[in-house]
Amino acid sequence: MRAAVVTTFGGPEAVEIVDVAAPEPGDRQVRIKVAAGAVNPVDLALRAGVFGGAGETLGLGWDVAGTVDAVGPAAAWQVGDRVVALVPGVTGPLGAHAEYVVVDADAVAKAPATVDEVHAGTLPLNGLTAAQALDLLELAPGDSLLVTGAAGAVGGFAVQLAARRGITVTGQARAGDEELVRSLGAADFTAEGVAPKSVDAVLDAAMLGEPALEWVRDGGAFVSAQPGRQPAPVRGVRTEAVMVRADGARLADLAALVDEGALSLRVAGTYPLARAAEAHARLAEGGVRGRLVLVP
């Protein structure tokens, strides 16, 4: 099978398409024939060497939508099931950007029935990151939340999920994204570079760090969407970062919200797997609204 990997660090040209043996599922695992999977900033970071692993073959891709192709012992899935899954980790030789991928059965959820596989392939990583970040904030209905990077993938999901919980959301993004951010459920909008009102909490999807921390009231909460990117706590503000984890049950809840029309999936464009380097280059340029998706 074909897979996108890096063997040396660098720019988009470091992405290689290689032929490797298809993986076999073990105990409580399933193999998925990949139909689609989004390219995310974490893939660009891995390609550039942020996570280390020099001299190794590292697989790219965390998001997968496709069909169960083979089932290991004690895995409660059937061949032919349409599924989505998060393929966690940044150090393995194979990722989700491949023709087949093996994942633990409890990382898998039924794919949303109301969208195609390209859209479904944008859900796992960013949807779970947003949901798990909101859990860390521990907000109640009526509390106020600022989401930075609200027009992006994680930020957009966070706005929708928080608004659904009855949280009063202010979205921060480029001035031209106000209509989009409000359509996702934000009650208020603040353009980049404009200081918003004080809020109970910030979900920092734009990685602003300390400047965004200043917008949290004393004793509030701050969560970064990237591990290690949270600032030190001040004024009694609790600061954390979300370390996204695979969770099939939670992913199933998100898929159900998609089918209810309560969670929108945005695709900015598609690329065949063979052109993965082009997708990396386009994402690196910035300004992408929605996800770029690879289709094997």
Coordinates of C-alpha atoms in Angstrom, one line a residue:
M1 CA 0.0 0.0 0.0
R2 CA 1.0 3.7 -0.3
A3 CA 1.6 5.9 2.7
A4 CA 2.8 9.5 3.3
V5 CA 5.9 9.6 5.5
V6 CA 8.9 11.7 6.3
T7 CA 12.4 10.3 6.6
T8 CA 14.2 13.7 6.8
F9 CA 12.8 16.9 8.2
G10 CA 12.1 20.0 6.2
G11 CA 9.5 21.8 4.2
P12 CA 6.7 20.3 2.1
E13 CA 9.2 18.6 -0.2
A14 CA 10.2 16.3 2.8
V15 CA 6.8 14.5 2.4
E16 CA 7.4 11.2 0.7
I17 CA 4.9 8.6 -0.7
V18 CA 6.3 5.2 -0.1
D19 CA 5.1 1.6 -0.7
V20 CA 4.8 -0.5 2.4
A21 CA 3.1 -3.6 3.6
A22 CA -0.5 -3.2 4.7
P23 CA -0.7 -3.4 8.6
E24 CA -2.6 -6.3 10.2
P25 CA -4.9 -5.8 13.1
G26 CA -4.1 -7.4 16.4
D27 CA -6.2 -8.1 19.5
R28 CA -9.0 -5.5 19.9
Q29 CA -7.9 -3.7 16.8
V30 CA -9.4 -3.0 13.4
R31 CA -8.0 -2.2 10.0
I32 CA -9.6 0.7 8.1
K33 CA -9.5 1.1 4.4
V34 CA -8.9 4.9 4.3
A35 CA -11.2 7.0 2.2
A36 CA -10.2 10.4 3.5
G37 CA -8.2 12.2 6.2
A38 CA -7.5 15.9 6.9
V39 CA -4.1 17.5 6.9
N40 CA -3.5 19.3 10.2
P41 CA -0.9 21.7 11.6
V42 CA 0.5 18.8 13.7
D43 CA 1.5 17.1 10.4
L44 CA 3.4 20.2 9.4
A45 CA 5.1 20.3 12.8
L46 CA 6.1 16.6 12.6
R47 CA 7.4 17.1 9.1
A48 CA 9.5 20.0 10.3
G49 CA 11.1 18.0 13.2
V50 CA 9.3 19.6 16.1
F51 CA 8.7 16.2 17.8
G52 CA 12.1 14.8 17.0
G53 CA 12.7 11.3 15.6
A54 CA 15.6 12.2 13.3
G55 CA 16.7 9.2 11.2
E56 CA 13.4 7.4 11.6
T57 CA 10.5 6.9 9.3
L58 CA 7.6 8.8 10.7
G59 CA 4.0 8.4 9.4
L60 CA 1.8 11.4 8.8
G61 CA -1.9 11.9 9.5
W62 CA -4.2 11.7 12.6
D63 CA -7.7 11.8 11.0
V64 CA -9.3 8.9 9.2
A65 CA -12.6 8.2 7.7
G66 CA -13.2 5.0 5.8
T67 CA -14.5 1.4 6.0
V68 CA -13.5 -1.4 8.3
D69 CA -11.6 -3.8 6.2
A70 CA -10.3 -6.4 8.7
V71 CA -11.0 -7.1 12.4
G72 CA -8.7 -8.5 15.1
P73 CA -9.8 -10.8 17.9
A74 CA -12.3 -9.2 20.4
A75 CA -12.9 -6.1 18.3
A76 CA -16.6 -5.3 18.3
W77 CA -16.8 -4.0 14.7
Q78 CA -17.8 -5.6 11.4
V79 CA -16.1 -5.6 8.0
G80 CA -17.9 -3.0 6.0
D81 CA -18.7 -0.6 8.8
R82 CA -18.3 3.0 7.8
V83 CA -16.2 4.6 10.5
V84 CA -14.1 7.5 11.7
A85 CA -11.2 7.4 14.1
L86 CA -8.3 9.3 15.6
V87 CA -4.8 7.8 14.9
P88 CA -2.9 9.2 17.9
G89 CA 0.8 9.7 18.1
V90 CA 3.6 11.4 16.2
T91 CA 6.4 8.8 16.4
G92 CA 5.1 5.7 14.5
P93 CA 6.2 4.6 11.0
L94 CA 2.6 4.8 9.7
G95 CA -0.1 7.4 10.2
A96 CA -3.6 7.9 8.9
H97 CA -2.3 9.3 5.5
A98 CA -2.2 5.9 3.9
E99 CA -4.4 3.5 2.1
Y100 CA -4.9 1.3 5.2
V101 CA -4.5 2.0 8.9
V102 CA -4.8 -0.1 12.0
V103 CA -6.3 1.4 15.2
D104 CA -7.6 0.2 18.5
A105 CA -11.2 -0.7 18.4
D106 CA -12.1 1.7 21.2
A107 CA -10.8 4.6 19.2
V108 CA -13.4 4.0 16.4
A109 CA -16.9 5.5 16.0
K110 CA -19.5 5.1 13.3
A111 CA -19.1 7.8 10.7
P112 CA -21.8 10.5 10.5
A113 CA -24.5 9.2 8.1
T114 CA -25.4 12.6 6.7
V115 CA -22.0 13.6 5.2
D116 CA -19.6 12.1 2.8
E117 CA -16.3 10.6 3.8
V118 CA -14.3 13.7 2.8
H119 CA -16.2 15.8 5.3
A120 CA -16.2 13.0 7.9
G121 CA -12.4 12.9 7.7
T122 CA -12.2 16.4 9.2
L123 CA -13.9 15.5 12.4
P124 CA -11.7 13.3 14.7
L125 CA -8.6 15.3 15.7
N126 CA -10.1 18.8 15.7
G127 CA -13.5 17.8 17.1
L128 CA -12.0 15.8 20.0
T129 CA -9.5 18.6 20.7
A130 CA -12.2 21.1 21.0
A131 CA -14.5 18.9 23.1
Q132 CA -11.7 17.8 25.5
A133 CA -10.4 21.4 25.8
L134 CA -13.9 22.5 26.9
D135 CA -14.0 19.8 29.4
L136 CA -10.8 21.1 31.0
L137 CA -12.4 24.6 31.3
E138 CA -15.3 23.2 33.4
L139 CA -17.7 26.0 32.4
A140 CA -21.4 26.1 33.3
P141 CA -24.3 27.5 31.2
G142 CA -24.2 31.3 31.3
D143 CA -20.4 31.5 31.8
S144 CA -18.5 33.5 29.3
L145 CA -15.8 32.1 27.0
L146 CA -13.5 33.7 24.4
V147 CA -12.3 31.4 21.6
T148 CA -9.2 32.7 19.8
G149 CA -8.8 31.4 16.2
A150 CA -12.5 31.0 16.1
A151 CA -12.6 30.7 12.3
G152 CA -10.2 27.8 12.3
A153 CA -10.9 24.1 12.7
V154 CA -10.4 23.6 16.4
G155 CA -11.8 27.1 17.2
G156 CA -14.8 26.6 15.0
F157 CA -15.7 23.3 16.7
A158 CA -15.2 24.9 20.1
V159 CA -17.6 27.8 19.3
Q160 CA -20.3 25.4 18.2
L161 CA -19.9 23.0 21.1
A162 CA -19.7 25.7 23.7
A163 CA -22.7 27.6 22.4
R164 CA -24.7 24.3 22.5
R165 CA -23.8 24.0 26.2
G166 CA -25.3 27.4 26.9
I167 CA -22.0 29.2 27.3
T168 CA -21.8 32.8 26.1
V169 CA -19.1 32.7 23.4
T170 CA -17.1 35.5 22.0
G171 CA -15.1 34.5 18.9
Q172 CA -11.9 36.2 17.9
A173 CA -10.7 36.0 14.3
R174 CA -9.8 38.1 11.3
A175 CA -12.3 40.9 10.7
G176 CA -13.5 39.3 7.5
D177 CA -14.5 36.1 9.4
E178 CA -17.1 37.8 11.6
E179 CA -20.1 36.4 9.6
L180 CA -18.7 32.9 9.7
V181 CA -17.9 33.0 13.4
R182 CA -21.3 34.3 14.3
S183 CA -22.9 31.6 12.1
L184 CA -21.2 29.0 14.2
G185 CA -22.9 30.3 17.3
A186 CA -20.8 33.1 18.8
A187 CA -22.8 35.7 20.6
D188 CA -20.1 38.3 20.1
F189 CA -17.1 38.8 17.9
T190 CA -13.7 40.5 18.4
A191 CA -11.4 41.1 15.5
E192 CA -7.7 40.1 15.8
G193 CA -5.7 42.9 17.4
V194 CA -8.7 44.2 19.4
A195 CA -8.8 43.5 23.1
P196 CA -12.2 41.9 24.1
K197 CA -14.1 42.3 27.3
S198 CA -13.0 40.3 30.3
V199 CA -14.3 36.7 30.3
D200 CA -14.6 33.7 32.6
A201 CA -12.3 31.6 30.4
V202 CA -10.2 31.5 27.2
L203 CA -9.8 28.6 24.8
D204 CA -6.7 29.6 22.9
A205 CA -6.8 27.9 19.5
A206 CA -4.7 30.7 17.9
M207 CA -1.8 30.1 20.3
L208 CA -1.7 33.8 21.5
G209 CA -0.5 32.8 24.9
E210 CA 0.1 35.5 27.5
P211 CA -1.8 38.3 25.7
A212 CA -4.9 36.2 25.7
L213 CA -4.4 35.3 29.4
E214 CA -4.9 39.0 30.2
W215 CA -8.5 38.8 29.0
V216 CA -9.4 36.2 31.7
R217 CA -11.0 37.5 34.9
D218 CA -9.2 36.8 38.2
G219 CA -9.7 33.2 39.2
G220 CA -10.9 32.1 35.7
A221 CA -9.5 29.4 33.4
F222 CA -7.3 29.3 30.3
V223 CA -6.7 26.3 28.1
S224 CA -4.3 26.1 25.2
A225 CA -5.2 23.9 22.2
Q226 CA -1.5 22.7 22.0
P227 CA 0.4 20.9 24.7
G228 CA 3.1 23.0 26.3
R229 CA 1.8 26.3 24.9
Q230 CA -0.1 27.5 28.0
P231 CA 1.4 30.5 29.9
A232 CA 2.2 30.4 33.6
P233 CA -0.8 31.0 35.8
V234 CA -1.4 34.6 37.2
R235 CA -4.1 36.2 39.3
G236 CA -5.5 32.9 40.3
V237 CA -6.2 31.9 36.7
R238 CA -5.9 28.2 36.1
T239 CA -3.9 27.4 32.9
E240 CA -3.8 24.1 31.2
A241 CA -3.3 22.6 27.7
V242 CA -5.3 19.9 26.1
M243 CA -3.4 16.7 25.2
V244 CA -5.9 15.2 22.8
R245 CA -6.6 11.5 23.2
A246 CA -8.4 8.9 21.2
D247 CA -11.9 8.3 22.5
G248 CA -14.4 6.4 20.3
A249 CA -17.4 7.0 22.5
R250 CA -16.8 10.7 22.5
L251 CA -16.2 10.7 18.8
A252 CA -19.5 8.9 18.4
D253 CA -21.2 11.7 20.3
L254 CA -19.6 14.3 17.9
A255 CA -20.7 12.3 14.9
A256 CA -24.3 12.3 16.3
L257 CA -24.1 16.1 16.6
V258 CA -23.1 16.2 12.9
D259 CA -26.1 14.1 12.0
E260 CA -28.4 16.4 14.1
G261 CA -27.1 19.4 12.2
A262 CA -25.6 20.8 15.4
L263 CA -21.9 20.5 14.3
S264 CA -20.7 21.6 10.8
L265 CA -17.8 20.1 9.0
R266 CA -15.8 22.4 6.6
V267 CA -13.7 21.2 3.7
A268 CA -11.4 23.8 2.1
G269 CA -10.2 21.4 -0.7
T270 CA -9.1 17.9 -1.5
Y271 CA -5.9 16.4 -2.8
P272 CA -5.0 12.9 -3.8
L273 CA -2.5 11.1 -1.5
A274 CA 0.2 11.4 -4.2
R275 CA 0.0 15.2 -3.9
A276 CA 0.3 15.3 -0.1
A277 CA 3.3 17.7 -0.3
E278 CA 1.1 20.2 -2.2
A279 CA -1.5 20.0 0.6
H280 CA 1.2 20.7 3.2
A281 CA 2.4 23.7 1.2
R282 CA -1.1 25.1 0.9
L283 CA -1.8 24.7 4.6
A284 CA 1.5 26.4 5.5
E285 CA 0.5 29.5 3.4
G286 CA -2.3 30.1 6.0
G287 CA -5.7 31.6 5.5
V288 CA -7.4 28.2 5.0
R289 CA -11.0 28.1 6.2
G290 CA -11.9 24.4 6.8
R291 CA -9.6 21.5 6.3
L292 CA -7.6 20.2 3.4
V293 CA -8.3 16.5 2.9
L294 CA -6.2 13.8 1.4
V295 CA -8.0 11.1 -0.6
P296 CA -6.0 7.9 -1.3

